[in-house]
CSV table of C-alpha atoms in Angstrom, one decimal:
chain,number,residue,atom,x,y,z
A,1,MET,CA,0.0,0.0,0.0
A,2,LEU,CA,1.2,3.5,-0.8
A,3,PHE,CA,0.0,6.3,1.3
A,4,ARG,CA,1.4,9.8,1.5
A,5,GLN,CA,0.4,12.7,3.6
A,6,LEU,CA,1.8,15.9,2.2
A,7,PHE,CA,1.8,19.4,3.8
A,8,ASP,CA,1.4,22.8,2.3
A,9,LYS,CA,3.0,25.1,4.9
A,10,THR,CA,1.4,28.4,3.6
A,11,SER,CA,-2.2,27.2,4.2
A,12,SER,CA,-1.4,24.3,6.7
A,13,THR,CA,-3.3,22.0,4.3
A,14,TYR,CA,-2.8,18.2,4.3
A,15,THR,CA,-3.1,16.5,0.9
A,16,TYR,CA,-3.3,12.7,0.6
A,17,LEU,CA,-1.9,10.5,-2.2
A,18,ILE,CA,-3.1,6.9,-2.2
A,19,ALA,CA,-2.4,3.9,-4.4
A,20,SER,CA,-2.0,0.2,-3.9
A,21,GLY,CA,1.6,0.4,-4.7
A,22,ARG,CA,4.2,1.7,-7.2
A,23,GLY,CA,3.0,1.5,-10.8
A,24,ARG,CA,-0.6,1.5,-9.9
A,25,GLU,CA,-3.6,3.8,-10.2
A,26,ALA,CA,-3.7,6.6,-7.6
A,27,VAL,CA,-6.1,9.1,-6.1
A,28,ILE,CA,-5.2,12.5,-4.6
A,29,ILE,CA,-7.4,14.3,-2.0
A,30,ASP,CA,-7.4,18.0,-1.4
A,31,PRO,CA,-4.4,19.0,-3.5
A,32,VAL,CA,-3.1,22.6,-3.4
A,33,LYS,CA,-2.3,24.5,-6.6
A,34,GLU,CA,1.1,25.8,-5.4
A,35,GLN,CA,2.3,22.2,-4.8
A,36,LEU,CA,1.4,21.0,-8.3
A,37,SER,CA,5.0,20.3,-9.3
A,38,ALA,CA,5.7,18.4,-6.1
A,39,TYR,CA,2.7,16.1,-6.8
A,40,LEU,CA,3.6,15.6,-10.4
A,41,GLY,CA,7.2,14.8,-9.4
A,42,LEU,CA,6.1,12.2,-6.8
A,43,ILE,CA,3.6,10.7,-9.2
A,44,GLU,CA,6.3,10.3,-11.8
A,45,GLN,CA,8.9,8.9,-9.4
A,46,LEU,CA,6.4,6.4,-8.0
A,47,ASP,CA,5.3,5.5,-11.5
A,48,LEU,CA,1.6,6.2,-10.6
A,49,LYS,CA,-1.3,6.8,-12.9
A,50,LEU,CA,-3.4,9.5,-11.3
A,51,VAL,CA,-7.0,8.6,-12.1
A,52,ARG,CA,-9.0,10.7,-9.5
A,53,ALA,CA,-8.4,14.1,-7.9
A,54,ILE,CA,-10.9,14.8,-5.1
A,55,ASP,CA,-11.8,18.0,-3.2
A,56,THR,CA,-13.7,17.3,0.0
A,57,HIS,CA,-15.3,20.7,-0.3
A,58,THR,CA,-14.9,24.2,-1.7
A,59,HIS,CA,-11.9,25.4,0.2
A,60,ALA,CA,-11.7,29.1,1.3
A,61,ASP,CA,-8.0,29.1,2.4
A,62,HIS,CA,-6.1,27.8,-0.6
A,63,VAL,CA,-6.6,27.3,-4.3
A,64,THR,CA,-7.2,23.8,-5.4
A,65,ALA,CA,-4.9,21.9,-7.9
A,66,LEU,CA,-7.9,19.9,-9.3
A,67,GLY,CA,-8.0,21.7,-12.6
A,68,ASP,CA,-4.2,21.7,-13.1
A,69,LEU,CA,-4.0,18.0,-12.2
A,70,ARG,CA,-6.8,17.2,-14.7
A,71,ASN,CA,-4.9,19.2,-17.4
A,72,GLN,CA,-1.6,17.6,-16.7
A,73,THR,CA,-2.6,14.0,-16.0
A,74,SER,CA,-6.1,13.5,-17.5
A,75,CYS,CA,-7.4,12.4,-14.1
A,76,ILE,CA,-11.1,12.8,-13.3
A,77,THR,CA,-12.0,15.6,-10.9
A,78,VAL,CA,-14.4,14.6,-8.1
A,79,MET,CA,-16.5,16.5,-5.6
A,80,GLY,CA,-19.8,16.0,-3.7
A,81,GLU,CA,-23.1,16.3,-5.5
A,82,PHE,CA,-23.9,19.7,-4.0
A,83,THR,CA,-20.8,21.6,-5.1
A,84,LYS,CA,-21.3,24.7,-7.1
A,85,ALA,CA,-18.0,24.1,-8.9
A,86,ASP,CA,-19.4,23.3,-12.4
A,87,CYS,CA,-15.9,22.3,-13.7
A,88,VAL,CA,-16.0,19.1,-11.7
A,89,SER,CA,-16.5,15.9,-13.9
A,90,GLU,CA,-17.7,13.4,-11.3
A,91,HIS,CA,-20.1,14.1,-8.4
A,92,VAL,CA,-20.6,11.7,-5.5
A,93,SER,CA,-23.6,11.1,-3.3
A,94,GLU,CA,-23.9,9.5,0.1
A,95,GLY,CA,-22.6,5.9,0.0
A,96,ASP,CA,-21.1,6.1,-3.5
A,97,LYS,CA,-17.9,4.2,-3.8
A,98,ILE,CA,-14.9,5.4,-5.8
A,99,GLU,CA,-13.1,2.4,-7.0
A,100,LEU,CA,-9.6,2.2,-8.5
A,101,ASP,CA,-6.9,-0.4,-8.8
A,102,GLY,CA,-7.0,-1.9,-5.3
A,103,ILE,CA,-8.5,1.1,-3.5
A,104,GLN,CA,-12.0,1.9,-2.5
A,105,LEU,CA,-13.2,5.2,-1.0
A,106,GLU,CA,-16.8,5.5,0.3
A,107,ALA,CA,-18.4,9.0,0.2
A,108,ILE,CA,-20.1,10.2,3.4
A,109,TYR,CA,-22.1,13.4,3.2
A,110,THR,CA,-20.8,15.5,6.1
A,111,PRO,CA,-22.2,19.1,5.9
A,112,GLY,CA,-21.6,21.7,8.6
A,113,HIS,CA,-18.4,23.4,7.7
A,114,THR,CA,-19.9,24.0,4.3
A,115,ASP,CA,-23.2,22.7,2.9
A,116,GLU,CA,-21.4,20.6,0.3
A,117,SER,CA,-18.7,18.8,2.3
A,118,PHE,CA,-18.1,15.1,1.9
A,119,SER,CA,-15.8,12.8,3.9
A,120,PHE,CA,-14.2,9.7,2.4
A,121,LEU,CA,-13.8,6.4,4.1
A,122,TRP,CA,-10.9,4.3,3.0
A,123,ARG,CA,-11.3,0.6,4.1
A,124,GLN,CA,-8.2,-1.6,4.2
A,125,SER,CA,-7.7,-5.1,5.5
A,126,HIS,CA,-5.9,-4.1,8.8
A,127,GLN,CA,-7.0,-0.5,9.3
A,128,GLN,CA,-9.5,2.0,8.0
A,129,ALA,CA,-9.1,5.7,7.7
A,130,VAL,CA,-11.5,8.6,7.1
A,131,PHE,CA,-10.5,11.8,5.2
A,132,THR,CA,-12.7,14.4,7.0
A,133,GLY,CA,-11.9,17.6,5.1
A,134,ASP,CA,-12.6,20.5,7.5
A,135,VAL,CA,-15.7,19.1,9.2
A,136,LEU,CA,-13.7,17.2,11.9
A,137,LEU,CA,-10.2,18.4,12.7
A,138,ILE,CA,-7.8,17.1,15.3
A,139,ARG,CA,-9.2,18.2,18.7
A,140,GLY,CA,-11.2,20.8,16.8
A,141,SER,CA,-13.7,21.2,14.0
A,142,GLY,CA,-14.0,23.5,10.9
A,143,ARG,CA,-15.7,26.9,11.4
A,144,THR,CA,-19.4,27.0,10.5
A,145,ASP,CA,-20.0,30.7,9.8
A,146,PHE,CA,-19.8,30.9,6.0
A,147,GLN,CA,-20.4,28.9,2.7
A,148,GLY,CA,-23.6,27.4,4.1
A,149,GLY,CA,-21.9,26.3,7.3
A,150,ASP,CA,-24.2,25.3,10.2
A,151,PRO,CA,-23.1,24.2,13.6
A,152,ARG,CA,-26.0,21.8,14.1
A,153,LYS,CA,-25.3,20.1,10.8
A,154,SER,CA,-21.6,19.9,11.7
A,155,TYR,CA,-22.6,18.3,15.0
A,156,ASP,CA,-24.9,15.8,13.2
A,157,SER,CA,-22.2,15.0,10.7
A,158,ILE,CA,-19.6,14.4,13.3
A,159,VAL,CA,-21.6,12.7,16.1
A,160,ASN,CA,-24.1,10.8,14.1
A,161,LYS,CA,-22.0,9.8,11.1
A,162,LEU,CA,-18.2,10.0,11.8
A,163,PHE,CA,-18.4,9.0,15.5
A,164,GLN,CA,-20.4,5.9,14.4
A,165,LEU,CA,-17.3,4.5,12.6
A,166,ASP,CA,-15.1,2.0,14.4
A,167,GLU,CA,-13.2,3.8,17.1
A,168,ASP,CA,-9.8,2.7,15.7
A,169,THR,CA,-10.6,4.4,12.4
A,170,LEU,CA,-7.8,6.9,11.7
A,171,VAL,CA,-8.8,10.5,11.1
A,172,TYR,CA,-7.0,12.5,8.5
A,173,PRO,CA,-8.2,16.1,8.2
A,174,ALA,CA,-7.5,18.7,5.6
A,175,HIS,CA,-5.7,20.9,8.1
A,176,ASP,CA,-3.8,21.0,11.3
A,177,TYR,CA,-2.0,24.0,12.8
A,178,LYS,CA,-0.3,22.3,15.8
A,179,GLY,CA,1.9,19.6,14.3
A,180,MET,CA,-0.5,16.8,14.7
A,181,MET,CA,-0.9,14.7,11.5
A,182,CYS,CA,-3.6,12.2,12.3
A,183,SER,CA,-6.0,11.2,15.0
A,184,SER,CA,-8.6,8.5,15.5
A,185,ILE,CA,-12.3,8.4,16.0
A,186,PHE,CA,-11.6,7.2,19.6
A,187,GLU,CA,-9.6,10.3,20.4
A,188,GLU,CA,-12.0,12.8,18.9
A,189,LYS,CA,-15.0,11.2,20.5
A,190,TYR,CA,-13.5,11.3,23.9
A,191,PHE,CA,-11.0,14.2,23.8
A,192,ASN,CA,-12.1,16.7,21.3
A,193,PRO,CA,-12.8,19.7,23.6
A,194,ARG,CA,-15.7,21.0,21.4
A,195,LEU,CA,-17.5,17.6,21.2
A,196,ALA,CA,-16.6,15.3,24.1
A,197,GLY,CA,-19.6,15.2,26.4
A,198,LYS,CA,-21.2,18.2,24.6
A,199,SER,CA,-24.8,18.4,23.5
A,200,GLU,CA,-25.7,19.8,20.1
A,201,ALA,CA,-26.8,23.1,21.7
A,202,GLU,CA,-23.5,23.4,23.6
A,203,TYR,CA,-21.6,22.7,20.4
A,204,ALA,CA,-23.6,25.3,18.5
A,205,GLU,CA,-22.9,27.8,21.3
A,206,ILE,CA,-19.2,27.2,21.0
A,207,MET,CA,-19.2,27.4,17.2
A,208,ASN,CA,-21.4,30.5,17.1
A,209,ASN,CA,-18.9,32.4,19.4
A,210,LEU,CA,-15.6,31.6,17.8
A,211,ASN,CA,-15.4,35.1,16.3
A,212,LEU,CA,-12.8,34.2,13.7
A,213,PRO,CA,-11.7,36.6,11.1
A,214,ASP,CA,-12.4,35.7,7.5
A,215,PRO,CA,-9.6,33.5,5.9
A,216,LYS,CA,-7.1,35.8,4.3
A,217,MET,CA,-7.4,34.1,0.9
A,218,MET,CA,-11.2,33.7,1.0
A,219,ASP,CA,-12.0,36.3,-1.7
A,220,VAL,CA,-9.5,34.7,-4.0
A,221,ALA,CA,-9.8,31.1,-3.1
A,222,VAL,CA,-13.6,30.5,-3.3
A,223,PRO,CA,-14.1,31.9,-6.8
A,224,ALA,CA,-10.9,30.2,-8.0
A,225,ASN,CA,-12.0,26.9,-6.5
A,226,LEU,CA,-15.4,27.1,-8.2
A,227,ALA,CA,-13.4,27.0,-11.4
A,228,CYS,CA,-11.2,24.1,-10.1
A,229,GLY,CA,-8.3,26.5,-9.6
A,230,GLN,CA,-8.3,27.6,-13.2
A,231,ALA,CA,-8.6,31.2,-14.4
A,232,ASN,CA,-12.2,31.9,-15.5
B,1,MET,CA,-0.7,-0.6,15.8
B,2,LEU,CA,-0.4,2.9,16.9
B,3,PHE,CA,2.0,5.2,15.0
B,4,ARG,CA,2.1,9.0,15.3
B,5,GLN,CA,4.4,11.3,13.4
B,6,LEU,CA,4.4,14.7,15.1
B,7,PHE,CA,5.9,18.0,13.8
B,8,ASP,CA,7.6,20.8,15.6
B,9,LYS,CA,7.2,23.8,13.3
B,10,THR,CA,9.9,26.0,14.8
B,11,SER,CA,12.7,23.4,14.0
B,12,SER,CA,10.8,21.4,11.3
B,13,THR,CA,11.5,18.3,13.4
B,14,TYR,CA,9.6,15.1,13.1
B,15,THR,CA,9.0,13.1,16.3
B,16,TYR,CA,7.6,9.6,16.3
B,17,LEU,CA,5.4,7.9,18.9
B,18,ILE,CA,5.0,4.2,18.5
B,19,ALA,CA,3.0,1.5,20.4
B,20,SER,CA,1.2,-1.7,19.6
B,21,GLY,CA,-2.1,0.0,20.6
B,22,ARG,CA,-3.9,2.0,23.2
B,23,GLY,CA,-3.0,1.0,26.8
B,24,ARG,CA,0.3,-0.5,25.7
B,25,GLU,CA,4.0,0.4,26.2
B,26,ALA,CA,5.3,3.2,23.9
B,27,VAL,CA,8.5,4.6,22.6
B,28,ILE,CA,9.2,8.1,21.4
B,29,ILE,CA,11.9,9.0,18.9
B,30,ASP,CA,13.5,12.5,18.7
B,31,PRO,CA,11.2,14.4,21.0
B,32,VAL,CA,11.5,18.2,21.1
B,33,LYS,CA,11.5,20.0,24.5
B,34,GLU,CA,8.9,22.7,23.5
B,35,GLN,CA,6.4,20.0,22.6
B,36,LEU,CA,6.6,18.2,25.9
B,37,SER,CA,3.0,19.0,27.0
B,38,ALA,CA,1.7,17.9,23.6
B,39,TYR,CA,3.5,14.5,24.0
B,40,LEU,CA,2.3,14.1,27.6
B,41,GLY,CA,-1.3,14.9,26.6
B,42,LEU,CA,-1.3,12.4,23.8
B,43,ILE,CA,0.3,9.7,26.0
B,44,GLU,CA,-2.3,10.2,28.6
B,45,GLN,CA,-5.2,10.3,26.2
B,46,LEU,CA,-4.0,7.1,24.4
B,47,ASP,CA,-3.4,5.5,27.9
B,48,LEU,CA,0.2,4.7,26.9
B,49,LYS,CA,3.1,3.9,29.2
B,50,LEU,CA,6.2,5.6,27.8
B,51,VAL,CA,9.1,3.2,28.4
B,52,ARG,CA,11.8,4.5,26.1
B,53,ALA,CA,12.7,7.9,24.7
B,54,ILE,CA,15.3,7.8,22.0
B,55,ASP,CA,17.4,10.4,20.3
B,56,THR,CA,19.0,9.3,17.1
B,57,HIS,CA,21.9,11.7,17.6
B,58,THR,CA,22.9,14.9,19.4
B,59,HIS,CA,20.7,17.5,17.6
B,60,ALA,CA,22.1,20.9,16.9
B,61,ASP,CA,18.8,22.6,15.9
B,62,HIS,CA,16.5,22.0,18.8
B,63,VAL,CA,16.6,21.0,22.4
B,64,THR,CA,15.6,17.4,23.2
B,65,ALA,CA,12.8,16.4,25.5
B,66,LEU,CA,14.6,13.3,26.7
B,67,GLY,CA,15.4,14.6,30.2
B,68,ASP,CA,11.9,16.1,30.7
B,69,LEU,CA,10.2,12.9,29.5
B,70,ARG,CA,12.3,10.8,31.9
B,71,ASN,CA,11.4,13.1,34.8
B,72,GLN,CA,7.7,13.1,34.0
B,73,THR,CA,7.2,9.5,32.9
B,74,SER,CA,10.2,7.5,34.4
B,75,CYS,CA,11.0,6.3,30.8
B,76,ILE,CA,14.5,5.1,30.0
B,77,THR,CA,16.5,7.5,27.8
B,78,VAL,CA,18.3,5.9,24.9
B,79,MET,CA,21.1,7.0,22.5
B,80,GLY,CA,23.9,5.3,20.6
B,81,GLU,CA,27.0,4.0,22.3
B,82,PHE,CA,29.2,6.9,21.1
B,83,THR,CA,27.1,9.8,22.4
B,84,LYS,CA,28.9,12.2,24.6
B,85,ALA,CA,25.6,12.9,26.5
B,86,ASP,CA,26.4,11.3,29.9
B,87,CYS,CA,22.8,11.7,31.1
B,88,VAL,CA,21.6,8.9,28.9
B,89,SER,CA,20.6,5.7,30.7
B,90,GLU,CA,20.8,3.1,27.9
B,91,HIS,CA,23.3,3.0,25.1
B,92,VAL,CA,22.8,0.9,22.0
B,93,SER,CA,25.3,-0.7,19.6
B,94,GLU,CA,25.0,-2.0,16.0
B,95,GLY,CA,22.3,-4.7,15.9
B,96,ASP,CA,21.0,-4.2,19.4
B,97,LYS,CA,17.2,-4.6,19.6
B,98,ILE,CA,15.0,-2.4,21.7
B,99,GLU,CA,12.1,-4.5,22.8
B,100,LEU,CA,8.8,-3.4,24.2
B,101,ASP,CA,5.3,-4.6,24.4
B,102,GLY,CA,4.8,-5.8,20.8
B,103,ILE,CA,7.4,-3.4,19.2
B,104,GLN,CA,11.0,-4.1,18.2
B,105,LEU,CA,13.5,-1.5,17.0
B,106,GLU,CA,16.9,-2.6,15.7
B,107,ALA,CA,19.8,-0.1,16.1
B,108,ILE,CA,21.8,0.6,13.0
B,109,TYR,CA,25.0,2.6,13.4
B,110,THR,CA,24.8,5.3,10.7
B,111,PRO,CA,27.5,8.0,11.2
B,112,GLY,CA,28.1,10.8,8.8
B,113,HIS,CA,25.9,13.6,9.9
B,114,THR,CA,27.5,13.2,13.3
B,115,ASP,CA,29.9,10.5,14.4
B,116,GLU,CA,27.4,9.1,16.9
B,117,SER,CA,24.2,8.9,14.9
B,118,PHE,CA,22.1,5.7,14.9
B,119,SER,CA,19.1,4.8,12.8
B,120,PHE,CA,16.3,2.5,14.1
B,121,LEU,CA,14.6,-0.2,12.0
B,122,TRP,CA,11.0,-1.0,12.9
B,123,ARG,CA,9.9,-4.4,11.5
B,124,GLN,CA,6.2,-5.0,11.3
B,125,SER,CA,4.3,-7.9,9.7
B,126,HIS,CA,3.2,-6.0,6.6
B,127,GLN,CA,5.6,-3.1,6.3
B,128,GLN,CA,8.9,-2.0,7.8
B,129,ALA,CA,10.1,1.5,8.5
B,130,VAL,CA,13.5,3.1,9.3
B,131,PHE,CA,13.9,6.2,11.4
B,132,THR,CA,17.0,7.8,9.9
B,133,GLY,CA,17.6,10.8,12.1
B,134,ASP,CA,19.5,13.3,10.0
B,135,VAL,CA,21.7,11.0,8.0
B,136,LEU,CA,19.2,10.3,5.3
B,137,LEU,CA,16.5,12.9,4.6
B,138,ILE,CA,13.8,13.0,1.9
B,139,ARG,CA,15.6,13.7,-1.4
B,140,GLY,CA,18.5,15.0,0.7
B,141,SER,CA,20.9,14.2,3.5
B,142,GLY,CA,22.1,15.8,6.7
B,143,ARG,CA,25.0,18.2,6.6
B,144,THR,CA,28.4,16.7,7.4
B,145,ASP,CA,30.4,19.7,8.4
B,146,PHE,CA,30.3,19.6,12.2
B,147,GLN,CA,30.0,17.3,15.3
B,148,GLY,CA,32.2,14.7,13.7
B,149,GLY,CA,30.3,14.7,10.5
B,150,ASP,CA,32.1,13.1,7.5
B,151,PRO,CA,30.6,12.9,4.0
B,152,ARG,CA,32.4,9.6,3.3
B,153,LYS,CA,30.9,8.0,6.4
B,154,SER,CA,27.5,9.5,5.5
B,155,TYR,CA,27.8,7.9,2.0
B,156,ASP,CA,28.8,4.6,3.6
B,157,SER,CA,25.9,4.7,6.1
B,158,ILE,CA,23.3,5.5,3.5
B,159,VAL,CA,24.5,3.4,0.5
B,160,ASN,CA,26.0,0.4,2.3
B,161,LYS,CA,23.6,0.2,5.2
B,162,LEU,CA,20.3,1.9,4.6
B,163,PHE,CA,20.1,1.3,0.9
B,164,GLN,CA,20.6,-2.4,1.6
B,165,LEU,CA,17.2,-2.6,3.3
B,166,ASP,CA,14.2,-3.8,1.3
B,167,GLU,CA,13.2,-1.1,-1.2
B,168,ASP,CA,9.7,-0.9,0.2
B,169,THR,CA,11.0,0.1,3.6
B,170,LEU,CA,9.5,3.5,4.6
B,171,VAL,CA,12.0,6.2,5.5
B,172,TYR,CA,11.0,8.5,8.4
B,173,PRO,CA,13.6,11.3,8.9
B,174,ALA,CA,14.0,13.7,11.8
B,175,HIS,CA,13.4,16.7,9.5
B,176,ASP,CA,11.8,17.8,6.4
B,177,TYR,CA,11.4,21.4,5.2
B,178,LYS,CA,9.2,20.9,2.1
B,179,GLY,CA,6.0,19.3,3.4
B,180,MET,CA,7.1,15.7,2.7
B,181,MET,CA,6.5,13.3,5.6
B,182,CYS,CA,7.9,10.0,4.6
B,183,SER,CA,9.7,8.4,1.7
B,184,SER,CA,11.0,4.9,0.9
B,185,ILE,CA,14.3,3.3,0.3
B,186,PHE,CA,13.3,2.8,-3.3
B,187,GLU,CA,12.7,6.6,-3.8
B,188,GLU,CA,15.9,7.7,-2.1
B,189,LYS,CA,18.0,5.1,-3.9
B,190,TYR,CA,16.8,6.2,-7.3
B,191,PHE,CA,15.7,9.8,-6.9
B,192,ASN,CA,17.7,11.4,-4.1
B,193,PRO,CA,19.6,14.0,-6.1
B,194,ARG,CA,22.7,13.8,-3.9
B,195,LEU,CA,23.0,10.0,-4.1
B,196,ALA,CA,21.3,8.5,-7.1
B,197,GLY,CA,24.0,7.4,-9.5
B,198,LYS,CA,26.6,9.3,-7.5
B,199,SER,CA,30.0,7.9,-6.4
B,200,GLU,CA,31.4,8.4,-2.9
B,201,ALA,CA,33.7,11.1,-4.3
B,202,GLU,CA,30.9,12.9,-6.1
B,203,TYR,CA,28.8,12.8,-2.9
B,204,ALA,CA,31.7,14.1,-0.8
B,205,GLU,CA,32.2,17.0,-3.4
B,206,ILE,CA,28.5,17.9,-3.1
B,207,MET,CA,28.5,17.8,0.7
B,208,ASN,CA,31.8,19.7,1.1
B,209,ASN,CA,30.3,22.6,-1.0
B,210,LEU,CA,27.0,23.1,0.7
B,211,ASN,CA,28.3,26.2,2.5
B,212,LEU,CA,25.5,26.2,5.0
B,213,PRO,CA,25.4,28.7,7.9
B,214,ASP,CA,25.6,27.2,11.4
B,215,PRO,CA,22.1,26.2,12.8
B,216,LYS,CA,20.7,29.2,14.7
B,217,MET,CA,20.3,27.2,17.9
B,218,MET,CA,23.6,25.3,17.7
B,219,ASP,CA,25.3,27.1,20.5
B,220,VAL,CA,22.4,26.5,22.8
B,221,ALA,CA,21.1,23.1,21.6
B,222,VAL,CA,24.3,21.0,21.6
B,223,PRO,CA,25.3,21.7,25.2
B,224,ALA,CA,21.7,21.4,26.3
B,225,ASN,CA,21.3,18.1,24.5
B,226,LEU,CA,24.5,16.8,26.1
B,227,ALA,CA,22.5,17.2,29.3
B,228,CYS,CA,19.4,15.6,27.8
B,229,GLY,CA,17.7,19.0,27.6
B,230,GLN,CA,18.1,19.7,31.3
B,231,ALA,CA,19.9,22.7,32.8
B,232,ASN,CA,23.4,21.8,33.9
């Protein structure tokens, strides 16, 4: 199995490259435009054929590499069915399975950070992992105050969908700002300070009072990402 | 299996926490003093018993958490047999095996970045990994111009020891500065620009002409690390 977590320092974004091994088909999740050459270099060195590039949601803090990767590798671009990005070729719905050479990813609709966010569950023989985008972060969760965000939907996605997964499921988010690279459902269920022991109303109260500034790149990133990171 | 790669942004250091699972004995490799509370929090949440804290070598770019971890958890501090840090409790030699609850790490003497650097090979059923400290980095290698560094020893350690491991062995270094988190022996053997297709003399020529400034923290970190990160 070939699994690479990659980090874009500027936006603290994690990107994931997955294949069954060298020389096999690959999928990339949440790629960042500025890292395109790094991805292409790694794909070439590992002799991979990139067949899918997925964005978990329309990011507001970085520009996606989806369009560039499609142009350079002829991969299929994938997002959830409710995305407003009309440049995306393949749309997934709850329970859809993305299948490639030895890899299966199951789409889970997890709105809350945005109204079009999906998570992707990767089942393996000895371990499973979920790519949560921004809805569930490590000991945190993605803000719910723009792009159709809703704290009650975030709570429902996390508690009633993600926390129902096996507790040993690894959690790989789209961001971390504190040097943590992965977590597990167990840890987030019992130690996420916004969620552990909190009711939906308590969670909504926390999320509605974060008072965060808008992401620096929001005015650039959102329109760019609706065009898959390509100039309109 | 429980495996966590952790990142200290200030020094771009990777630290590794390994155990067979929650509630089991654990080992930490190359911990950073400033991250002590994060390690202790994670160890508590995962219900781990930290039994070994290893430094691959005497770091010049950050202060180790070895002494603090020993004081807080009663773990045993480990370094290679040639370290000058007289505060270390356990010294390993080539081929020594560190055994804990379901985990085995084999010590490999890999001088070159320093004259006392060891790598540690972690064998698992389905995959093995090597923690290379600074001797082998991702598409790079650790400087060889101080602390007993020697480009010819570095070449020998990398080419005649690490590159002899199975090509699928994952490579986990103590640093990366470009957002890469792991590599493999295959990739470094064939795509490391300092090493792929290079003779020992060519490698030495490259390493002797890097002209790097001293690490900012060197004057503080080296003496501090010789005392396991504790005030003398």
